[in-house]
Short mmCIF file of C-alpha atoms in Angstrom, two decimals:
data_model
loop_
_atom_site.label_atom_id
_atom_site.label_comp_id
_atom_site.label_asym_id
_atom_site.label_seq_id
_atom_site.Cartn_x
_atom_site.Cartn_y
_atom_site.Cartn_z
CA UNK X 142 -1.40 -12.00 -11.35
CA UNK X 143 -1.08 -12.27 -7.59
CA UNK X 144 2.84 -12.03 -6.67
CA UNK X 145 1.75 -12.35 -3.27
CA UNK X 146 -0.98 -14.79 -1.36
CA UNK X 147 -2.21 -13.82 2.23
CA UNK X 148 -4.28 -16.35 3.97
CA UNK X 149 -6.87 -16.06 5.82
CA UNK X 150 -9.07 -13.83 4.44
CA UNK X 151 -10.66 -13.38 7.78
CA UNK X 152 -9.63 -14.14 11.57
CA UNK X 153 -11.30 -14.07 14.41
CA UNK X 154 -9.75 -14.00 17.75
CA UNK X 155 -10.49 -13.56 21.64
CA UNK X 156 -8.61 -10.92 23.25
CA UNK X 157 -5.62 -12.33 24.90
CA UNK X 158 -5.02 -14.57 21.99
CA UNK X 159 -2.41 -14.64 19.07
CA UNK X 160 -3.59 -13.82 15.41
CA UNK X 161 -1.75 -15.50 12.83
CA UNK X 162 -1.85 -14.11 9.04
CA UNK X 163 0.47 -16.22 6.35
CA UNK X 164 1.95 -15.07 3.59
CA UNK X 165 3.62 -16.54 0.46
CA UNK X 166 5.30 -15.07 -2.80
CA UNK X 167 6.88 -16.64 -6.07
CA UNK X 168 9.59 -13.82 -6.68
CA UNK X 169 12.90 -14.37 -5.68
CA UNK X 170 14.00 -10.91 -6.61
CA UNK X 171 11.77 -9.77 -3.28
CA UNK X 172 13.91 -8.49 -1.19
CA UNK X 173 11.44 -6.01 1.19
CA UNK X 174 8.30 -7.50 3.44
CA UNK X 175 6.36 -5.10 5.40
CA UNK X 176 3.20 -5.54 6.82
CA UNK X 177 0.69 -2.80 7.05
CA UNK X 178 -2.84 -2.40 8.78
CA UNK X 179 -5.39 -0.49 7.51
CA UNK X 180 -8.49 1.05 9.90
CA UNK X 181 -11.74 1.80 7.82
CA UNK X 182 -11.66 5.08 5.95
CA UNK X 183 -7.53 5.32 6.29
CA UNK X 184 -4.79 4.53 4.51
CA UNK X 185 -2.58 1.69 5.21
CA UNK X 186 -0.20 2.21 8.38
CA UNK X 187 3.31 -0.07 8.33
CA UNK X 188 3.30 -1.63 11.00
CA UNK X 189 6.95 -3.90 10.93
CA UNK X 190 8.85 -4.43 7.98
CA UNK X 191 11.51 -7.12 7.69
CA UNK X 192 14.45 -8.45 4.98
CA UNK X 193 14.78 -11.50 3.64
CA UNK X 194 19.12 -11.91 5.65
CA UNK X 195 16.91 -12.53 9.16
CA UNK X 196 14.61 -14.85 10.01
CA UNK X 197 12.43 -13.54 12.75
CA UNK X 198 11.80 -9.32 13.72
CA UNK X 199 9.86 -8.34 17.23
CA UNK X 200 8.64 -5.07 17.52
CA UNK X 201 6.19 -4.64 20.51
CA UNK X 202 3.44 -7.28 20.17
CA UNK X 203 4.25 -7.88 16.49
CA UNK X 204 6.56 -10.62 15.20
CA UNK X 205 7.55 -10.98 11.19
CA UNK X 206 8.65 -14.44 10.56
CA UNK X 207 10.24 -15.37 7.41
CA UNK X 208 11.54 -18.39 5.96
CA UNK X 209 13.65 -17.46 2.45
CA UNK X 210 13.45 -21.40 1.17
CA UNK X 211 9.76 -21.80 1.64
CA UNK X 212 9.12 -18.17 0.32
CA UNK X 213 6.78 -17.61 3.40
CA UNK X 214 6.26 -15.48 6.04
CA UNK X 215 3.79 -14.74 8.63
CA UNK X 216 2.71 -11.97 11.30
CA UNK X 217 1.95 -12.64 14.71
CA UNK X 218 -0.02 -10.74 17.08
CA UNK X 219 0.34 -11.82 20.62
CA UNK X 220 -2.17 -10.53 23.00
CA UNK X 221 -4.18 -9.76 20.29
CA UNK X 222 -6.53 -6.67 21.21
CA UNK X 223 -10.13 -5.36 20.47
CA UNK X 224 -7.69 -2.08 19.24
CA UNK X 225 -6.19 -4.14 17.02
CA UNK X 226 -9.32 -4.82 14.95
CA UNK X 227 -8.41 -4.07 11.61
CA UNK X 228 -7.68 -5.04 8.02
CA UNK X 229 -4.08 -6.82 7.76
CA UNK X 230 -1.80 -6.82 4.74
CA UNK X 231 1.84 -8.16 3.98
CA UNK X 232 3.71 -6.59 1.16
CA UNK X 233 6.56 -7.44 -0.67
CA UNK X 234 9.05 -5.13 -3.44
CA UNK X 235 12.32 -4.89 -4.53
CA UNK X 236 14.66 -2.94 -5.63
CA UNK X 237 14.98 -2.05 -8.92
CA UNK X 238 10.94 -1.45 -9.12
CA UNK X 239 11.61 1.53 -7.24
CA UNK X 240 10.02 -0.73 -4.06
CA UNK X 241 6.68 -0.27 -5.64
CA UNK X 242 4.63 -2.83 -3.44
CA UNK X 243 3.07 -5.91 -4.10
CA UNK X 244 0.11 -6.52 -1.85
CA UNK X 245 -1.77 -9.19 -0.74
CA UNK X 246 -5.62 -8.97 -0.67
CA UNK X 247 -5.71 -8.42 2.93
CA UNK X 248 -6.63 -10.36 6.25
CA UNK X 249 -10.02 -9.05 8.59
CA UNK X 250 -9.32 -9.51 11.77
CA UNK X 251 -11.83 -8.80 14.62
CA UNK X 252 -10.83 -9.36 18.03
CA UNK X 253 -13.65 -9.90 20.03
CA UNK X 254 -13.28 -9.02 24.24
CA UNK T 298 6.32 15.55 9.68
CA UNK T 299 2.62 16.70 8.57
CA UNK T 300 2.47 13.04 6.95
CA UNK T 301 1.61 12.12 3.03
CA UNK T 302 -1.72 15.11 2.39
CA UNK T 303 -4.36 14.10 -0.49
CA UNK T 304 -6.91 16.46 -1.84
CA UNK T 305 -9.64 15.79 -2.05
CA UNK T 306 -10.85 13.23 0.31
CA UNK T 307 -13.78 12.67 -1.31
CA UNK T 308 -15.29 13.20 -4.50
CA UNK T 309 -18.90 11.97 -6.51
CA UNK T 310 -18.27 12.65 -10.29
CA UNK T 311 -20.79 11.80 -13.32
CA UNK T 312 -19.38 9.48 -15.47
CA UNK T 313 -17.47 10.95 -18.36
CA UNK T 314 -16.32 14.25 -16.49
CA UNK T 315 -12.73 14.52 -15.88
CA UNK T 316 -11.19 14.01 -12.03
CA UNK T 317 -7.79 15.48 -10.64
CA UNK T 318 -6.52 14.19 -7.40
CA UNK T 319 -3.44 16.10 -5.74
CA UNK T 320 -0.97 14.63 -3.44
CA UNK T 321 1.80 16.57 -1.00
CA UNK T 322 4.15 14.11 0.29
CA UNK T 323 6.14 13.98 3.56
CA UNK T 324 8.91 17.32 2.93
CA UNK T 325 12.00 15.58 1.40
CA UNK T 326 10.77 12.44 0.56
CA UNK T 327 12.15 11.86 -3.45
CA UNK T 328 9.73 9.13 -3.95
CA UNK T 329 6.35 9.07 -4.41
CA UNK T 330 3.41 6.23 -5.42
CA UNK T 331 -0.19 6.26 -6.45
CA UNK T 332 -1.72 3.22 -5.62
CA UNK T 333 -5.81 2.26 -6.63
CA UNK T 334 -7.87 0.18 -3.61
CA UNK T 335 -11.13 -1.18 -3.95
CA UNK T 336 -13.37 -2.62 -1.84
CA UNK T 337 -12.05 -5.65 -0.14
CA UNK T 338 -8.67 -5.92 -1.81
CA UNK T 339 -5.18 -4.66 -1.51
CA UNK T 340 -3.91 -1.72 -2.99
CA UNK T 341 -2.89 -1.91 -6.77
CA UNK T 342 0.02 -0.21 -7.69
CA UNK T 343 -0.13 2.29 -10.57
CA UNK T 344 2.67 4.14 -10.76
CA UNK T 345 5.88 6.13 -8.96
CA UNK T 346 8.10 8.99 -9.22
CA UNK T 347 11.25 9.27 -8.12
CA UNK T 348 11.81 13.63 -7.89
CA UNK T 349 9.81 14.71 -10.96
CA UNK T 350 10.70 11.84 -13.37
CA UNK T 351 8.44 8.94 -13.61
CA UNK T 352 9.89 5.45 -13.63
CA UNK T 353 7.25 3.05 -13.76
CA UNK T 354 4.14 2.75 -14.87
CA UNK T 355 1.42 -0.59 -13.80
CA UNK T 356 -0.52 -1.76 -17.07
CA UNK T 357 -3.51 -0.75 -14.91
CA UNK T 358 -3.04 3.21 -15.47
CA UNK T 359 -4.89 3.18 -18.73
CA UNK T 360 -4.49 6.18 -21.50
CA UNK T 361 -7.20 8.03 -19.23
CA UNK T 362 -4.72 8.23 -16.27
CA UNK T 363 -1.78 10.60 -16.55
CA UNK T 364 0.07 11.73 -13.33
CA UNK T 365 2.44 14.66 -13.03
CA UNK T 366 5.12 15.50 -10.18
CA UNK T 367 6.74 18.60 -12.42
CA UNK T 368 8.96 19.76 -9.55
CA UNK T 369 9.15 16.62 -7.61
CA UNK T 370 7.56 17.93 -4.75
CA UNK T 371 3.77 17.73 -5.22
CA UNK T 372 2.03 15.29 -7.76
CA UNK T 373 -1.48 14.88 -9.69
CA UNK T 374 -3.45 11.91 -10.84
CA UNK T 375 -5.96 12.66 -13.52
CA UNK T 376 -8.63 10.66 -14.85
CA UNK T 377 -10.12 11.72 -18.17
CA UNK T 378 -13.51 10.57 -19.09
CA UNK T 379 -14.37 8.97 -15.98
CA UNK T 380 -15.95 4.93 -15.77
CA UNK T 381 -17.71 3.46 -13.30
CA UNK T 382 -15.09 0.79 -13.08
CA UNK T 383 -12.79 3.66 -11.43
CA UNK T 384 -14.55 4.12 -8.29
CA UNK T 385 -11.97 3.46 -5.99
CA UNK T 386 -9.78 4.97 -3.17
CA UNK T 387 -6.64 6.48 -4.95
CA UNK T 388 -4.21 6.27 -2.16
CA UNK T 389 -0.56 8.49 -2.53
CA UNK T 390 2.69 7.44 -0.58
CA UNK T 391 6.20 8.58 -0.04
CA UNK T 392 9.43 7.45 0.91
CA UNK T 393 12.59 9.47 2.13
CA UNK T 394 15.77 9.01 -0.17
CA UNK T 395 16.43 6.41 -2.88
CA UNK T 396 18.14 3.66 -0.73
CA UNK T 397 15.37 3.72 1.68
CA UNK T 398 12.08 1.65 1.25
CA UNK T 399 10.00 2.20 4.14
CA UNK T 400 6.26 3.54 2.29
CA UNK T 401 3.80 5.64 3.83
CA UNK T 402 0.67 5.94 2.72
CA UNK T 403 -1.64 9.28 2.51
CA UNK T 404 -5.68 8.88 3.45
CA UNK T 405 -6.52 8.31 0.77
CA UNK T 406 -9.00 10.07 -2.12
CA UNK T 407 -12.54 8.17 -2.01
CA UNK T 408 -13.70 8.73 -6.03
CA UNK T 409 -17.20 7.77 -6.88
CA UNK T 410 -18.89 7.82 -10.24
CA UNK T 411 -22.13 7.44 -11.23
#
């Protein structure tokens, strides 16, 4: 069972442009949402991580948004990159797993110059 | 920090033989995760230690997977009487202290068996 959707499955963007990846999950007991990229060949990197008290984290390029009563929440990318070509997943855990992570299937993104 | 260190990176196996995957996380990180990804999807979680007692364990670590952390530093994955079905990367992770959450992830171990 999927505890957490990501849409799309693929992106495509021009450089300059903002990506957009959505993600939605069923369990309220969620209470940690990082998103990772992964490279080919690599492990998964974090890339920003937020909690479910704010409603919006920038770091750099990269901006969680969450919204607790929909149970969604979506990465942006602005000024998306060719170096930012990668695979995309969000994540979600909680506590008393041990914040063993849920993932979603991943987004492909390919930014093109 | 030397980062989350898996051994080895790669490994072909015939089906049937037995596979042991190591995993060194970050120094003083308490917790640490096996995760299985394949091919287009997300990684699955399988299991997690927190020091050298294991606390959970995913319905996917079948009877032929049995990990070990026995002095919470280093851990193993083993996979007895290997199946196609568990080609896959085997990816190891680590996080510092029990109130933190922040995960990173190792390389990864590619395992291939035909």
């Amino acid at each position: 069972q999927q505890q957490v959707k990501q849409s799309p499955q693929s992106l495509i963007v021009q450089k300059g442009g903002i990506s957009i990846i959505n993600c939605a999950y069923e369990n309220t007991a969620f209470d940690y949402f990082p998103w990772y990229q992964q490279f080919p060949g690599k492990g998964p990197a974090l890339l920003i991580a937020i909690r479910p008290d704010v409603s919006e984290k920038k770091e750099g390029r990269f901006t969680i948004s969450f919204n607790k009563s929909a149970k969604q929440f979506s990465l942006h990318i602005m000024d998306s990159q060719p170096g930012d070509s990668a695979t995309y997943f969000c994540a979600a855990s909680k506590a008393n797993s041990g914040y063993a992570l849920n993932f979603g299937k991943g987004t492909s993104l390919l930014v093109t110059p | 920090d030397t980062g989350v260190s898996q051994d080895p990176r790669h490994k072909i196996t015939k089906r049937g033989q037995n596979v042991t995957f190591r995993c060194d996380p970050i120094s003083e990180h308490n917790r640490l995760y096996w995760y299985r990804q394949t091919l287009g999807q997300g990684p699955e979680f399988l299991t997690y230690f927190q020091n050298e007692a294991q606390l959970e364990k995913s319905r996917l670590l079948s009877d032929r997977f049995s990990a070990e952390r026995p002095k919470g530093s280093f851990s193993t994955l083993e996979i007895q009487r290997t199946e196609q079905g568990d080609s896959a990367m085997y990816l190891c992770a680590s996080s510092p202290r029990s109130w933190e959450n922040t995960i990173y992830f190792g390389e990864g171990s590619w395992l291939t068996v035909v």
